């Protein structure tokens, strides 16, 4: 076997222990194709965001020898528009041509160094607004699990670090090796969809004025078709007035809001019941199971079966599996 591909993990203060360990676990399970080293900006111990610190074996000098440099995330309380000089100096020592990878808040460091300018990238969905305001020159996509832009890859939070590392194994050595690594690590070799399926989207609280009473009534009657005329009649408004006030209060059209609520209710039923997809469609007001599948995929990028497996970890019936 030739020279091992060297992955150097740069641990920054406040590092999340789970993500710090992902590269060693994933690349270390690839039958000796990789060498994984962990370093800090000064070679000293690194405090984590938990109640312990970690001792690393290397200082920043090993970054110059890396084929891939990976930045795991650090606590969001330590996020700054301009990272500490020592961090920037360490990153600047990475040789030209080395592949750069970040998980979650690690993308902020790459962006601050100008390494994401004009590129597509992602980070944890909850940090998207901050990232956009600090780095408008980056084409942020907060809906995906990771972005592969060739020599620079960015991933979302936590377990998406596994996704991007498995992707790199697949890219470097093929599907068979990646599938072997996934089996060893007891993780799926590929996850459908993106971050959208993990984002909480609560329904606005009802108030005593405007369209709130009608919104609450609609939620209690999602099984029904609920055309705009029926919603306007319930609110005792003309359709034009109702649509205008609804948009002012909710920030979207009644039709779009209804679809969101139907998808949200369907997700709840997929997580909490054994109902077949067609039955869930009827419960939430979609005309057919096909309509539910289309709207769920448009909203979060996965099928009902994939969503149920992710959030229930259960096997579906043969009838449901055939229908999805």
PDB file of C-alpha atoms in Angstrom:
ATOM      1  CA  UNK A   1       0.000   0.000   0.000  1.00  0.00           C
ATOM      2  CA  UNK A   2       1.249   3.484  -0.849  1.00  0.00           C
ATOM      3  CA  UNK A   3       1.442   6.545   1.324  1.00  0.00           C
ATOM      4  CA  UNK A   4      -1.524   6.911   3.666  1.00  0.00           C
ATOM      5  CA  UNK A   5      -3.850   9.851   3.189  1.00  0.00           C
ATOM      6  CA  UNK A   6      -3.213  12.033   6.227  1.00  0.00           C
ATOM      7  CA  UNK A   7      -6.226  13.661   7.895  1.00  0.00           C
ATOM      8  CA  UNK A   8      -5.324  16.320  10.468  1.00  0.00           C
ATOM      9  CA  UNK A   9      -8.063  17.408  12.868  1.00  0.00           C
ATOM     10  CA  UNK A  10      -7.634  20.898  14.313  1.00  0.00           C
ATOM     11  CA  UNK A  11      -9.226  20.997  17.772  1.00  0.00           C
ATOM     12  CA  UNK A  12     -10.168  24.509  18.898  1.00  0.00           C
ATOM     13  CA  UNK A  13     -11.143  25.668  22.367  1.00  0.00           C
ATOM     14  CA  UNK A  14     -14.720  24.684  23.215  1.00  0.00           C
ATOM     15  CA  UNK A  15     -14.641  21.727  20.808  1.00  0.00           C
ATOM     16  CA  UNK A  16     -17.576  19.320  20.943  1.00  0.00           C
ATOM     17  CA  UNK A  17     -16.197  15.914  22.018  1.00  0.00           C
ATOM     18  CA  UNK A  18     -18.633  13.915  19.863  1.00  0.00           C
ATOM     19  CA  UNK A  19     -17.662  15.613  16.623  1.00  0.00           C
ATOM     20  CA  UNK A  20     -13.981  15.679  17.579  1.00  0.00           C
ATOM     21  CA  UNK A  21     -14.028  11.881  17.589  1.00  0.00           C
ATOM     22  CA  UNK A  22     -15.874  11.400  14.291  1.00  0.00           C
ATOM     23  CA  UNK A  23     -12.849  11.591  11.930  1.00  0.00           C
ATOM     24  CA  UNK A  24     -10.852   9.011  13.864  1.00  0.00           C
ATOM     25  CA  UNK A  25     -13.837   6.690  14.096  1.00  0.00           C
ATOM     26  CA  UNK A  26     -14.882   6.923  10.450  1.00  0.00           C
ATOM     27  CA  UNK A  27     -11.534   7.220   8.663  1.00  0.00           C
ATOM     28  CA  UNK A  28      -9.961   4.826  11.147  1.00  0.00           C
ATOM     29  CA  UNK A  29     -12.451   2.147  10.082  1.00  0.00           C
ATOM     30  CA  UNK A  30     -11.449   2.347   6.403  1.00  0.00           C
ATOM     31  CA  UNK A  31      -9.059  -0.618   6.380  1.00  0.00           C
ATOM     32  CA  UNK A  32      -5.867   1.406   6.758  1.00  0.00           C
ATOM     33  CA  UNK A  33      -6.470   3.886   3.957  1.00  0.00           C
ATOM     34  CA  UNK A  34      -6.098   6.910   6.242  1.00  0.00           C
ATOM     35  CA  UNK A  35      -3.889   8.233   9.005  1.00  0.00           C
ATOM     36  CA  UNK A  36      -5.672  10.563  11.440  1.00  0.00           C
ATOM     37  CA  UNK A  37      -3.777  13.035  13.624  1.00  0.00           C
ATOM     38  CA  UNK A  38      -5.247  15.553  16.048  1.00  0.00           C
ATOM     39  CA  UNK A  39      -3.596  18.866  16.830  1.00  0.00           C
ATOM     40  CA  UNK A  40      -4.257  22.153  18.594  1.00  0.00           C
ATOM     41  CA  UNK A  41      -3.158  25.683  17.723  1.00  0.00           C
ATOM     42  CA  UNK A  42      -0.312  25.523  20.271  1.00  0.00           C
ATOM     43  CA  UNK A  43       0.190  21.811  20.902  1.00  0.00           C
ATOM     44  CA  UNK A  44      -1.321  22.121  24.371  1.00  0.00           C
ATOM     45  CA  UNK A  45      -4.489  20.634  25.907  1.00  0.00           C
ATOM     46  CA  UNK A  46      -7.821  21.801  24.551  1.00  0.00           C
ATOM     47  CA  UNK A  47     -10.845  22.487  26.714  1.00  0.00           C
ATOM     48  CA  UNK A  48     -14.057  21.026  25.376  1.00  0.00           C
ATOM     49  CA  UNK A  49     -17.573  22.338  25.804  1.00  0.00           C
ATOM     50  CA  UNK A  50     -18.079  19.598  28.412  1.00  0.00           C
ATOM     51  CA  UNK A  51     -16.545  19.269  31.864  1.00  0.00           C
ATOM     52  CA  UNK A  52     -13.182  17.973  30.664  1.00  0.00           C
ATOM     53  CA  UNK A  53     -10.243  18.876  28.482  1.00  0.00           C
ATOM     54  CA  UNK A  54      -8.386  16.734  25.954  1.00  0.00           C
ATOM     55  CA  UNK A  55      -4.673  16.322  25.472  1.00  0.00           C
ATOM     56  CA  UNK A  56      -3.498  16.197  21.856  1.00  0.00           C
ATOM     57  CA  UNK A  57      -0.261  14.738  20.563  1.00  0.00           C
ATOM     58  CA  UNK A  58       0.554  17.414  17.995  1.00  0.00           C
ATOM     59  CA  UNK A  59       0.941  21.122  17.454  1.00  0.00           C
ATOM     60  CA  UNK A  60       0.014  23.178  14.391  1.00  0.00           C
ATOM     61  CA  UNK A  61       3.121  22.095  12.490  1.00  0.00           C
ATOM     62  CA  UNK A  62       1.386  18.861  11.389  1.00  0.00           C
ATOM     63  CA  UNK A  63      -1.134  20.934   9.437  1.00  0.00           C
ATOM     64  CA  UNK A  64       1.573  21.504   6.830  1.00  0.00           C
ATOM     65  CA  UNK A  65       1.703  17.748   6.200  1.00  0.00           C
ATOM     66  CA  UNK A  66      -2.052  17.195   5.866  1.00  0.00           C
ATOM     67  CA  UNK A  67      -3.842  15.897   2.789  1.00  0.00           C
ATOM     68  CA  UNK A  68      -7.150  16.768   4.450  1.00  0.00           C
ATOM     69  CA  UNK A  69      -7.671  19.253   7.281  1.00  0.00           C
ATOM     70  CA  UNK A  70     -10.868  18.918   9.292  1.00  0.00           C
ATOM     71  CA  UNK A  71     -12.295  21.520  11.667  1.00  0.00           C
ATOM     72  CA  UNK A  72     -14.784  20.052  14.152  1.00  0.00           C
ATOM     73  CA  UNK A  73     -17.261  22.454  15.767  1.00  0.00           C
ATOM     74  CA  UNK A  74     -16.797  24.443  18.940  1.00  0.00           C
ATOM     75  CA  UNK A  75     -19.272  25.946  21.381  1.00  0.00           C
ATOM     76  CA  UNK A  76     -21.436  28.670  19.858  1.00  0.00           C
ATOM     77  CA  UNK A  77     -20.733  30.932  22.842  1.00  0.00           C
ATOM     78  CA  UNK A  78     -17.182  31.253  21.463  1.00  0.00           C
ATOM     79  CA  UNK A  79     -18.244  32.293  17.962  1.00  0.00           C
ATOM     80  CA  UNK A  80     -16.731  35.582  16.813  1.00  0.00           C
ATOM     81  CA  UNK A  81     -16.673  37.370  13.481  1.00  0.00           C
ATOM     82  CA  UNK A  82     -12.870  37.248  13.621  1.00  0.00           C
ATOM     83  CA  UNK A  83     -11.386  34.098  15.226  1.00  0.00           C
ATOM     84  CA  UNK A  84      -8.295  34.384  17.478  1.00  0.00           C
ATOM     85  CA  UNK A  85      -5.027  35.162  15.628  1.00  0.00           C
ATOM     86  CA  UNK A  86      -3.532  31.814  16.636  1.00  0.00           C
ATOM     87  CA  UNK A  87      -6.373  30.015  14.884  1.00  0.00           C
ATOM     88  CA  UNK A  88      -5.910  32.040  11.721  1.00  0.00           C
ATOM     89  CA  UNK A  89      -2.142  31.465  11.790  1.00  0.00           C
ATOM     90  CA  UNK A  90      -2.631  27.725  12.163  1.00  0.00           C
ATOM     91  CA  UNK A  91      -5.063  27.629   9.265  1.00  0.00           C
ATOM     92  CA  UNK A  92      -2.761  29.739   7.102  1.00  0.00           C
ATOM     93  CA  UNK A  93      -0.057  27.096   7.470  1.00  0.00           C
ATOM     94  CA  UNK A  94      -2.111  24.499   5.593  1.00  0.00           C
ATOM     95  CA  UNK A  95      -0.356  23.683   2.330  1.00  0.00           C
ATOM     96  CA  UNK A  96      -1.921  24.617  -0.991  1.00  0.00           C
ATOM     97  CA  UNK A  97      -3.926  21.744  -2.436  1.00  0.00           C
ATOM     98  CA  UNK A  98      -4.949  20.239   0.891  1.00  0.00           C
ATOM     99  CA  UNK A  99      -8.630  19.423   1.206  1.00  0.00           C
ATOM    100  CA  UNK A 100     -10.555  21.443   3.827  1.00  0.00           C
ATOM    101  CA  UNK A 101     -13.543  20.091   5.715  1.00  0.00           C
ATOM    102  CA  UNK A 102     -15.688  21.666   8.440  1.00  0.00           C
ATOM    103  CA  UNK A 103     -18.476  20.480  10.687  1.00  0.00           C
ATOM    104  CA  UNK A 104     -21.066  22.932  12.033  1.00  0.00           C
ATOM    105  CA  UNK A 105     -19.361  26.033  13.506  1.00  0.00           C
ATOM    106  CA  UNK A 106     -16.093  25.067  11.835  1.00  0.00           C
ATOM    107  CA  UNK A 107     -17.503  26.732   8.708  1.00  0.00           C
ATOM    108  CA  UNK A 108     -17.321  30.099  10.494  1.00  0.00           C
ATOM    109  CA  UNK A 109     -13.551  29.736  10.733  1.00  0.00           C
ATOM    110  CA  UNK A 110     -13.199  28.854   7.055  1.00  0.00           C
ATOM    111  CA  UNK A 111     -15.429  31.789   6.125  1.00  0.00           C
ATOM    112  CA  UNK A 112     -13.496  34.217   8.327  1.00  0.00           C
ATOM    113  CA  UNK A 113     -10.303  33.144   6.551  1.00  0.00           C
ATOM    114  CA  UNK A 114     -11.896  33.968   3.198  1.00  0.00           C
ATOM    115  CA  UNK A 115     -11.789  30.331   2.111  1.00  0.00           C
ATOM    116  CA  UNK A 116     -15.526  30.169   1.383  1.00  0.00           C
ATOM    117  CA  UNK A 117     -15.852  33.421  -0.569  1.00  0.00           C
ATOM    118  CA  UNK A 118     -18.060  32.858  -3.597  1.00  0.00           C
ATOM    119  CA  UNK A 119     -18.511  29.194  -2.712  1.00  0.00           C
ATOM    120  CA  UNK A 120     -21.556  27.172  -1.648  1.00  0.00           C
ATOM    121  CA  UNK A 121     -21.429  26.083   1.996  1.00  0.00           C
ATOM    122  CA  UNK A 122     -23.546  25.005   4.924  1.00  0.00           C
ATOM    123  CA  UNK A 123     -23.561  25.052   8.711  1.00  0.00           C
ATOM    124  CA  UNK A 124     -26.030  24.183  11.470  1.00  0.00           C
ATOM    125  CA  UNK A 125     -29.501  25.442  10.512  1.00  0.00           C
ATOM    126  CA  UNK A 126     -29.893  27.356  13.801  1.00  0.00           C
ATOM    127  CA  UNK A 127     -26.849  29.504  12.960  1.00  0.00           C
ATOM    128  CA  UNK A 128     -27.851  30.356   9.387  1.00  0.00           C
ATOM    129  CA  UNK A 129     -28.979  33.931  10.095  1.00  0.00           C
ATOM    130  CA  UNK A 130     -25.782  34.774  11.967  1.00  0.00           C
ATOM    131  CA  UNK A 131     -23.632  33.201   9.272  1.00  0.00           C
ATOM    132  CA  UNK A 132     -25.381  35.132   6.489  1.00  0.00           C
ATOM    133  CA  UNK A 133     -25.063  38.432   8.321  1.00  0.00           C
ATOM    134  CA  UNK A 134     -21.339  37.922   8.970  1.00  0.00           C
ATOM    135  CA  UNK A 135     -20.409  36.345   5.627  1.00  0.00           C
ATOM    136  CA  UNK A 136     -22.795  37.518   2.888  1.00  0.00           C
ATOM    137  CA  UNK A 137     -20.187  36.624   0.272  1.00  0.00           C
ATOM    138  CA  UNK A 138     -20.749  32.907   0.951  1.00  0.00           C
ATOM    139  CA  UNK A 139     -23.577  31.061  -0.820  1.00  0.00           C
ATOM    140  CA  UNK A 140     -25.051  29.462   2.300  1.00  0.00           C
ATOM    141  CA  UNK A 141     -27.498  26.558   1.981  1.00  0.00           C
ATOM    142  CA  UNK A 142     -28.783  25.647   5.467  1.00  0.00           C
ATOM    143  CA  UNK A 143     -31.111  22.906   4.191  1.00  0.00           C
ATOM    144  CA  UNK A 144     -28.493  20.280   3.313  1.00  0.00           C
ATOM    145  CA  UNK A 145     -26.428  17.889   5.419  1.00  0.00           C
ATOM    146  CA  UNK A 146     -23.191  18.772   3.649  1.00  0.00           C
ATOM    147  CA  UNK A 147     -21.814  20.611   0.632  1.00  0.00           C
ATOM    148  CA  UNK A 148     -19.018  19.188  -1.501  1.00  0.00           C
ATOM    149  CA  UNK A 149     -17.335  21.971  -3.462  1.00  0.00           C
ATOM    150  CA  UNK A 150     -14.341  19.940  -4.515  1.00  0.00           C
ATOM    151  CA  UNK A 151     -11.415  20.883  -2.313  1.00  0.00           C
ATOM    152  CA  UNK A 152     -13.640  22.443   0.362  1.00  0.00           C
ATOM    153  CA  UNK A 153     -16.479  20.609   2.093  1.00  0.00           C
ATOM    154  CA  UNK A 154     -18.767  21.943   4.808  1.00  0.00           C
ATOM    155  CA  UNK A 155     -21.332  20.049   6.840  1.00  0.00           C
ATOM    156  CA  UNK A 156     -24.160  20.805   9.221  1.00  0.00           C
ATOM    157  CA  UNK A 157     -24.246  20.042  12.927  1.00  0.00           C
ATOM    158  CA  UNK A 158     -23.405  16.963  14.989  1.00  0.00           C
ATOM    159  CA  UNK A 159     -24.077  13.683  13.129  1.00  0.00           C
ATOM    160  CA  UNK A 160     -23.721  15.333   9.717  1.00  0.00           C
ATOM    161  CA  UNK A 161     -20.003  15.056  10.428  1.00  0.00           C
ATOM    162  CA  UNK A 162     -20.441  11.316   9.983  1.00  0.00           C
ATOM    163  CA  UNK A 163     -22.233  11.935   6.687  1.00  0.00           C
ATOM    164  CA  UNK A 164     -19.475  14.105   5.238  1.00  0.00           C
ATOM    165  CA  UNK A 165     -16.686  11.774   6.391  1.00  0.00           C
ATOM    166  CA  UNK A 166     -18.462   8.759   4.876  1.00  0.00           C
ATOM    167  CA  UNK A 167     -18.939  10.775   1.702  1.00  0.00           C
ATOM    168  CA  UNK A 168     -15.195  11.397   1.544  1.00  0.00           C
ATOM    169  CA  UNK A 169     -14.442   7.697   2.017  1.00  0.00           C
ATOM    170  CA  UNK A 170     -16.882   6.914  -0.796  1.00  0.00           C
ATOM    171  CA  UNK A 171     -15.346   9.626  -2.977  1.00  0.00           C
ATOM    172  CA  UNK A 172     -11.776   8.451  -2.291  1.00  0.00           C
ATOM    173  CA  UNK A 173     -12.209   4.657  -2.302  1.00  0.00           C
ATOM    174  CA  UNK A 174     -15.651   3.761  -3.640  1.00  0.00           C
ATOM    175  CA  UNK A 175     -18.966   2.525  -2.351  1.00  0.00           C
ATOM    176  CA  UNK A 176     -17.781  -0.860  -1.098  1.00  0.00           C
ATOM    177  CA  UNK A 177     -15.243   0.664   1.309  1.00  0.00           C
ATOM    178  CA  UNK A 178     -17.739   3.312   2.464  1.00  0.00           C
ATOM    179  CA  UNK A 179     -20.406   0.683   3.093  1.00  0.00           C
ATOM    180  CA  UNK A 180     -17.914  -1.367   5.094  1.00  0.00           C
ATOM    181  CA  UNK A 181     -17.076   1.679   7.218  1.00  0.00           C
ATOM    182  CA  UNK A 182     -20.779   2.369   7.767  1.00  0.00           C
ATOM    183  CA  UNK A 183     -21.349  -1.209   8.952  1.00  0.00           C
ATOM    184  CA  UNK A 184     -18.397  -1.030  11.332  1.00  0.00           C
ATOM    185  CA  UNK A 185     -19.657   2.293  12.738  1.00  0.00           C
ATOM    186  CA  UNK A 186     -23.276   1.036  12.809  1.00  0.00           C
ATOM    187  CA  UNK A 187     -24.589   4.015  10.845  1.00  0.00           C
ATOM    188  CA  UNK A 188     -26.502   4.285   7.553  1.00  0.00           C
ATOM    189  CA  UNK A 189     -24.136   4.597   4.581  1.00  0.00           C
ATOM    190  CA  UNK A 190     -26.271   7.430   3.231  1.00  0.00           C
ATOM    191  CA  UNK A 191     -29.018   9.585   4.772  1.00  0.00           C
ATOM    192  CA  UNK A 192     -31.799  10.895   2.586  1.00  0.00           C
ATOM    193  CA  UNK A 193     -32.929  14.492   2.820  1.00  0.00           C
ATOM    194  CA  UNK A 194     -31.287  17.408   4.558  1.00  0.00           C
ATOM    195  CA  UNK A 195     -31.478  19.549   7.670  1.00  0.00           C
ATOM    196  CA  UNK A 196     -35.061  20.588   6.948  1.00  0.00           C
ATOM    197  CA  UNK A 197     -36.383  17.372   8.506  1.00  0.00           C
ATOM    198  CA  UNK A 198     -34.758  18.293  11.836  1.00  0.00           C
ATOM    199  CA  UNK A 199     -35.857  21.934  12.053  1.00  0.00           C
ATOM    200  CA  UNK A 200     -38.594  22.700  14.541  1.00  0.00           C
ATOM    201  CA  UNK A 201     -41.295  24.907  13.022  1.00  0.00           C
ATOM    202  CA  UNK A 202     -43.874  25.705  15.716  1.00  0.00           C
ATOM    203  CA  UNK A 203     -47.277  27.044  14.767  1.00  0.00           C
ATOM    204  CA  UNK A 204     -47.720  30.724  15.721  1.00  0.00           C
ATOM    205  CA  UNK A 205     -49.670  31.125  18.938  1.00  0.00           C
ATOM    206  CA  UNK A 206     -53.290  32.115  18.511  1.00  0.00           C
ATOM    207  CA  UNK A 207     -54.403  35.539  19.656  1.00  0.00           C
ATOM    208  CA  UNK A 208     -57.842  37.069  20.158  1.00  0.00           C
ATOM    209  CA  UNK A 209     -57.852  39.161  16.979  1.00  0.00           C
ATOM    210  CA  UNK A 210     -57.370  38.950  13.246  1.00  0.00           C
ATOM    211  CA  UNK A 211     -57.240  35.516  11.664  1.00  0.00           C
ATOM    212  CA  UNK A 212     -55.983  33.616  14.719  1.00  0.00           C
ATOM    213  CA  UNK A 213     -59.354  32.089  15.596  1.00  0.00           C
ATOM    214  CA  UNK A 214     -59.732  30.817  12.057  1.00  0.00           C
ATOM    215  CA  UNK A 215     -56.210  29.393  12.095  1.00  0.00           C
ATOM    216  CA  UNK A 216     -57.038  27.487  15.260  1.00  0.00           C
ATOM    217  CA  UNK A 217     -60.296  26.251  13.728  1.00  0.00           C
ATOM    218  CA  UNK A 218     -58.434  25.135  10.620  1.00  0.00           C
ATOM    219  CA  UNK A 219     -55.958  23.142  12.703  1.00  0.00           C
ATOM    220  CA  UNK A 220     -58.888  21.345  14.316  1.00  0.00           C
ATOM    221  CA  UNK A 221     -60.351  20.548  10.897  1.00  0.00           C
ATOM    222  CA  UNK A 222     -57.338  19.677   8.785  1.00  0.00           C
ATOM    223  CA  UNK A 223     -59.158  16.627   7.394  1.00  0.00           C
ATOM    224  CA  UNK A 224     -61.427  18.960   5.427  1.00  0.00           C
ATOM    225  CA  UNK A 225     -60.495  20.621   2.091  1.00  0.00           C
ATOM    226  CA  UNK A 226     -60.596  24.141   3.671  1.00  0.00           C
ATOM    227  CA  UNK A 227     -60.678  26.345   0.551  1.00  0.00           C
ATOM    228  CA  UNK A 228     -59.985  30.061   0.924  1.00  0.00           C
ATOM    229  CA  UNK A 229     -63.691  30.868   0.687  1.00  0.00           C
ATOM    230  CA  UNK A 230     -64.467  28.644   3.679  1.00  0.00           C
ATOM    231  CA  UNK A 231     -61.674  30.167   5.758  1.00  0.00           C
ATOM    232  CA  UNK A 232     -62.822  33.684   4.883  1.00  0.00           C
ATOM    233  CA  UNK A 233     -66.430  32.827   5.788  1.00  0.00           C
ATOM    234  CA  UNK A 234     -65.316  31.500   9.166  1.00  0.00           C
ATOM    235  CA  UNK A 235     -63.405  34.745   9.811  1.00  0.00           C
ATOM    236  CA  UNK A 236     -66.399  36.767   8.540  1.00  0.00           C
ATOM    237  CA  UNK A 237     -64.249  38.575   6.009  1.00  0.00           C
ATOM    238  CA  UNK A 238     -64.136  38.842   2.242  1.00  0.00           C
ATOM    239  CA  UNK A 239     -61.606  36.512   0.643  1.00  0.00           C
ATOM    240  CA  UNK A 240     -59.393  39.446  -0.358  1.00  0.00           C
ATOM    241  CA  UNK A 241     -59.417  40.960   3.142  1.00  0.00           C
ATOM    242  CA  UNK A 242     -58.813  37.585   4.782  1.00  0.00           C
ATOM    243  CA  UNK A 243     -55.886  36.782   2.490  1.00  0.00           C
ATOM    244  CA  UNK A 244     -54.324  40.185   3.130  1.00  0.00           C
ATOM    245  CA  UNK A 245     -54.688  40.024   6.909  1.00  0.00           C
ATOM    246  CA  UNK A 246     -53.534  36.407   6.981  1.00  0.00           C
ATOM    247  CA  UNK A 247     -50.375  37.339   5.101  1.00  0.00           C
ATOM    248  CA  UNK A 248     -49.709  40.276   7.426  1.00  0.00           C
ATOM    249  CA  UNK A 249     -50.081  38.116  10.544  1.00  0.00           C
ATOM    250  CA  UNK A 250     -48.453  34.868   9.429  1.00  0.00           C
ATOM    251  CA  UNK A 251     -46.069  35.967   6.689  1.00  0.00           C
ATOM    252  CA  UNK A 252     -47.376  33.596   4.025  1.00  0.00           C
ATOM    253  CA  UNK A 253     -50.528  32.789   2.083  1.00  0.00           C
ATOM    254  CA  UNK A 254     -53.334  30.691   3.626  1.00  0.00           C
ATOM    255  CA  UNK A 255     -52.682  27.933   1.087  1.00  0.00           C
ATOM    256  CA  UNK A 256     -48.984  27.676   1.891  1.00  0.00           C
ATOM    257  CA  UNK A 257     -49.699  27.778   5.625  1.00  0.00           C
ATOM    258  CA  UNK A 258     -52.237  24.961   5.322  1.00  0.00           C
ATOM    259  CA  UNK A 259     -49.740  22.782   3.479  1.00  0.00           C
ATOM    260  CA  UNK A 260     -47.143  23.416   6.218  1.00  0.00           C
ATOM    261  CA  UNK A 261     -49.622  22.448   8.929  1.00  0.00           C
ATOM    262  CA  UNK A 262     -50.714  19.334   7.055  1.00  0.00           C
ATOM    263  CA  UNK A 263     -47.109  18.270   6.582  1.00  0.00           C
ATOM    264  CA  UNK A 264     -46.370  18.957  10.271  1.00  0.00           C
ATOM    265  CA  UNK A 265     -49.371  16.862  11.359  1.00  0.00           C
ATOM    266  CA  UNK A 266     -48.359  14.102   8.961  1.00  0.00           C
ATOM    267  CA  UNK A 267     -44.850  14.084  10.429  1.00  0.00           C
ATOM    268  CA  UNK A 268     -46.317  13.723  13.908  1.00  0.00           C
ATOM    269  CA  UNK A 269     -48.477  10.787  12.805  1.00  0.00           C
ATOM    270  CA  UNK A 270     -45.542   9.129  11.038  1.00  0.00           C
ATOM    271  CA  UNK A 271     -43.544   9.384  14.257  1.00  0.00           C
ATOM    272  CA  UNK A 272     -46.274   8.354  16.689  1.00  0.00           C
ATOM    273  CA  UNK A 273     -48.610   5.895  14.896  1.00  0.00           C
ATOM    274  CA  UNK A 274     -48.552   2.828  12.665  1.00  0.00           C
ATOM    275  CA  UNK A 275     -51.065   4.322  10.221  1.00  0.00           C
ATOM    276  CA  UNK A 276     -50.407   3.660   6.547  1.00  0.00           C
ATOM    277  CA  UNK A 277     -49.402   6.601   4.384  1.00  0.00           C
ATOM    278  CA  UNK A 278     -52.772   6.743   2.604  1.00  0.00           C
ATOM    279  CA  UNK A 279     -54.601   6.819   5.959  1.00  0.00           C
ATOM    280  CA  UNK A 280     -52.342   9.606   7.238  1.00  0.00           C
ATOM    281  CA  UNK A 281     -52.991  11.558   4.052  1.00  0.00           C
ATOM    282  CA  UNK A 282     -56.719  11.412   4.756  1.00  0.00           C
ATOM    283  CA  UNK A 283     -56.236  12.405   8.383  1.00  0.00           C
ATOM    284  CA  UNK A 284     -54.352  15.581   7.474  1.00  0.00           C
ATOM    285  CA  UNK A 285     -56.367  16.671   4.457  1.00  0.00           C
ATOM    286  CA  UNK A 286     -54.268  15.551   1.506  1.00  0.00           C
ATOM    287  CA  UNK A 287     -56.391  14.004  -1.232  1.00  0.00           C
ATOM    288  CA  UNK A 288     -54.123  10.989  -1.754  1.00  0.00           C
ATOM    289  CA  UNK A 289     -51.046   9.308  -0.392  1.00  0.00           C
ATOM    290  CA  UNK A 290     -49.226  10.453  -3.519  1.00  0.00           C
ATOM    291  CA  UNK A 291     -50.040  14.060  -2.653  1.00  0.00           C
ATOM    292  CA  UNK A 292     -48.663  13.574   0.856  1.00  0.00           C
ATOM    293  CA  UNK A 293     -45.463  12.038  -0.508  1.00  0.00           C
ATOM    294  CA  UNK A 294     -44.971  14.936  -2.901  1.00  0.00           C
ATOM    295  CA  UNK A 295     -45.531  17.600  -0.256  1.00  0.00           C
ATOM    296  CA  UNK A 296     -43.383  15.845   2.359  1.00  0.00           C
ATOM    297  CA  UNK A 297     -40.538  15.444  -0.115  1.00  0.00           C
ATOM    298  CA  UNK A 298     -40.820  19.089  -1.169  1.00  0.00           C
ATOM    299  CA  UNK A 299     -40.746  20.207   2.476  1.00  0.00           C
ATOM    300  CA  UNK A 300     -37.981  18.032   3.939  1.00  0.00           C
ATOM    301  CA  UNK A 301     -36.512  16.023   1.075  1.00  0.00           C
ATOM    302  CA  UNK A 302     -37.491  12.502   2.160  1.00  0.00           C
ATOM    303  CA  UNK A 303     -40.261   9.978   1.631  1.00  0.00           C
ATOM    304  CA  UNK A 304     -42.729   9.065   4.408  1.00  0.00           C
ATOM    305  CA  UNK A 305     -41.054   5.678   4.782  1.00  0.00           C
ATOM    306  CA  UNK A 306     -37.588   7.205   5.134  1.00  0.00           C
ATOM    307  CA  UNK A 307     -38.881   9.755   7.630  1.00  0.00           C
ATOM    308  CA  UNK A 308     -40.608   7.078   9.719  1.00  0.00           C
ATOM    309  CA  UNK A 309     -37.499   4.928   9.765  1.00  0.00           C
ATOM    310  CA  UNK A 310     -35.384   7.871  10.890  1.00  0.00           C
ATOM    311  CA  UNK A 311     -37.645   8.952  13.729  1.00  0.00           C
ATOM    312  CA  UNK A 312     -39.173   5.652  14.830  1.00  0.00           C
ATOM    313  CA  UNK A 313     -36.535   3.107  13.911  1.00  0.00           C
ATOM    314  CA  UNK A 314     -39.305   0.665  13.037  1.00  0.00           C
ATOM    315  CA  UNK A 315     -40.036  -1.626  10.120  1.00  0.00           C
ATOM    316  CA  UNK A 316     -43.025  -0.747   8.003  1.00  0.00           C
ATOM    317  CA  UNK A 317     -45.564  -3.257   6.880  1.00  0.00           C
ATOM    318  CA  UNK A 318     -45.155  -4.869   3.486  1.00  0.00           C
ATOM    319  CA  UNK A 319     -48.232  -3.025   2.253  1.00  0.00           C
ATOM    320  CA  UNK A 320     -46.908   0.371   3.355  1.00  0.00           C
ATOM    321  CA  UNK A 321     -43.420  -0.308   2.036  1.00  0.00           C
ATOM    322  CA  UNK A 322     -44.833  -1.191  -1.342  1.00  0.00           C
ATOM    323  CA  UNK A 323     -46.908   1.976  -1.365  1.00  0.00           C
ATOM    324  CA  UNK A 324     -44.081   4.400  -0.488  1.00  0.00           C
TER     325      UNK A 324
END
